[in-house]
Amino acid sequence: MLNRAAIIIKYKQPAVDWINDADPYDTPGISIESVNSESHVYLIDHDDAEVLDDWIKLNYEALFFDELMGWYTDESLWPKKRTLSLFKKWFHIECHTIILDTVGTPIVSEEI
């Protein structure tokens, strides 16, 4: 069992609408189901899970950046005002506090 909690970001329809509207290639629209079929998982300090709202307030800008960068690296396509309110309208946060490591080998951190 790891001494971490995991947050998983799930997209809400307004975020999916942005993905489709901002698409510079006019590819066929993406659905909320396909967007949420793979999600980013962020490990946080286990104690932060108890005060998740406070943690989100402190870290939503970095999370927002990471999620938008995953879709379009051209920041001119991004919303100009990325507020906490917009973040909450676009994303649902799931928090999981029991993380079990079933592999049994050391966890290795890789730089991105």
Short mmCIF file of C-alpha atoms in Angstrom, two decimals:
data_model
loop_
_atom_site.label_atom_id
_atom_site.label_comp_id
_atom_site.label_asym_id
_atom_site.label_seq_id
_atom_site.Cartn_x
_atom_site.Cartn_y
_atom_site.Cartn_z
CA MET A 1 0.00 0.00 0.00
CA LEU A 2 1.42 3.37 -0.99
CA ASN A 3 1.38 6.42 1.23
CA ARG A 4 -0.20 8.44 -1.55
CA ALA A 5 -3.67 9.28 -2.78
CA ALA A 6 -4.59 9.44 -6.45
CA ILE A 7 -6.72 12.00 -8.17
CA ILE A 8 -8.20 11.21 -11.53
CA ILE A 9 -9.43 14.00 -13.77
CA LYS A 10 -12.59 13.31 -15.75
CA TYR A 11 -13.78 15.72 -18.42
CA LYS A 12 -17.21 17.32 -18.36
CA GLN A 13 -19.09 18.31 -21.52
CA PRO A 14 -17.90 21.97 -21.58
CA ALA A 15 -14.28 20.78 -21.80
CA VAL A 16 -15.15 18.37 -24.59
CA ASP A 17 -16.94 21.20 -26.41
CA TRP A 18 -13.75 23.26 -26.15
CA ILE A 19 -11.64 20.37 -27.51
CA ASN A 20 -13.91 20.15 -30.55
CA ASP A 21 -14.29 23.92 -31.05
CA ALA A 22 -10.56 24.66 -30.72
CA ASP A 23 -9.49 21.83 -33.04
CA PRO A 24 -7.33 23.50 -35.70
CA TYR A 25 -7.60 20.45 -37.98
CA ASP A 26 -11.41 20.18 -38.07
CA THR A 27 -11.30 16.47 -37.33
CA PRO A 28 -14.60 14.76 -36.56
CA GLY A 29 -15.95 15.61 -33.13
CA ILE A 30 -14.68 13.68 -30.15
CA SER A 31 -17.15 12.35 -27.59
CA ILE A 32 -17.08 12.65 -23.83
CA GLU A 33 -16.86 8.87 -23.62
CA SER A 34 -13.72 8.73 -25.74
CA VAL A 35 -12.12 11.64 -23.88
CA ASN A 36 -12.69 9.90 -20.56
CA SER A 37 -11.63 6.44 -21.71
CA GLU A 38 -8.06 7.29 -20.62
CA SER A 39 -7.48 9.72 -17.77
CA HIS A 40 -4.49 11.32 -16.13
CA VAL A 41 -3.83 10.04 -12.65
CA TYR A 42 -1.96 12.30 -10.28
CA LEU A 43 -0.45 10.98 -7.07
CA ILE A 44 -0.70 13.39 -4.16
CA ASP A 45 0.26 13.29 -0.53
CA HIS A 46 -2.18 11.10 1.37
CA ASP A 47 -2.85 13.92 3.85
CA ASP A 48 -3.81 16.27 1.00
CA ALA A 49 -6.73 14.01 0.13
CA GLU A 50 -8.34 15.02 3.41
CA VAL A 51 -8.30 18.66 2.30
CA LEU A 52 -8.78 18.03 -1.42
CA ASP A 53 -10.66 21.27 -2.12
CA ASP A 54 -7.80 23.27 -0.64
CA TRP A 55 -5.27 21.23 -2.62
CA ILE A 56 -7.21 21.86 -5.84
CA LYS A 57 -7.30 25.61 -5.14
CA LEU A 58 -3.53 25.61 -4.80
CA ASN A 59 -2.82 23.37 -7.80
CA TYR A 60 -5.61 23.83 -10.36
CA GLU A 61 -3.44 26.04 -12.62
CA ALA A 62 -0.82 23.32 -13.04
CA LEU A 63 -3.50 20.67 -13.58
CA PHE A 64 -5.30 22.90 -16.10
CA PHE A 65 -2.01 23.49 -17.95
CA ASP A 66 -1.24 19.78 -18.05
CA GLU A 67 -4.68 18.82 -19.33
CA LEU A 68 -4.78 21.52 -22.03
CA MET A 69 -1.24 20.73 -23.14
CA GLY A 70 -2.33 17.14 -23.62
CA TRP A 71 -4.74 18.33 -26.32
CA TYR A 72 -3.12 21.33 -27.98
CA THR A 73 0.42 22.58 -27.43
CA ASP A 74 -0.47 25.89 -29.12
CA GLU A 75 -1.46 27.96 -26.09
CA SER A 76 -3.24 30.50 -28.31
CA LEU A 77 -6.02 27.89 -28.64
CA TRP A 78 -6.49 27.76 -24.88
CA PRO A 79 -9.06 29.77 -22.94
CA LYS A 80 -7.55 33.12 -21.97
CA LYS A 81 -8.92 33.10 -18.42
CA ARG A 82 -8.28 29.77 -16.75
CA THR A 83 -9.93 30.31 -13.40
CA LEU A 84 -10.76 27.88 -10.63
CA SER A 85 -14.42 28.32 -11.53
CA LEU A 86 -13.75 27.30 -15.16
CA PHE A 87 -11.64 24.38 -13.99
CA LYS A 88 -14.55 23.09 -11.89
CA LYS A 89 -16.96 23.53 -14.81
CA TRP A 90 -14.69 21.55 -17.12
CA PHE A 91 -13.40 18.76 -14.87
CA HIS A 92 -14.63 16.33 -12.26
CA ILE A 93 -12.01 15.17 -9.76
CA GLU A 94 -12.12 11.65 -8.36
CA CYS A 95 -9.97 11.00 -5.31
CA HIS A 96 -8.80 7.54 -4.27
CA THR A 97 -6.96 7.13 -0.99
CA ILE A 98 -6.13 3.44 -1.09
CA ILE A 99 -3.33 2.75 -3.58
CA LEU A 100 -2.11 -0.82 -3.68
CA ASP A 101 1.13 -1.70 -5.45
CA THR A 102 0.73 -5.20 -6.87
CA VAL A 103 4.00 -5.25 -8.82
CA GLY A 104 6.47 -5.70 -5.98
CA THR A 105 9.40 -3.96 -7.62
CA PRO A 106 10.69 -0.48 -6.82
CA ILE A 107 8.75 2.43 -8.28
CA VAL A 108 10.98 4.36 -10.67
CA SER A 109 10.27 7.98 -11.46
CA GLU A 110 10.89 9.03 -15.05
CA GLU A 111 11.30 12.63 -16.09
CA ILE A 112 8.74 13.81 -18.60
#
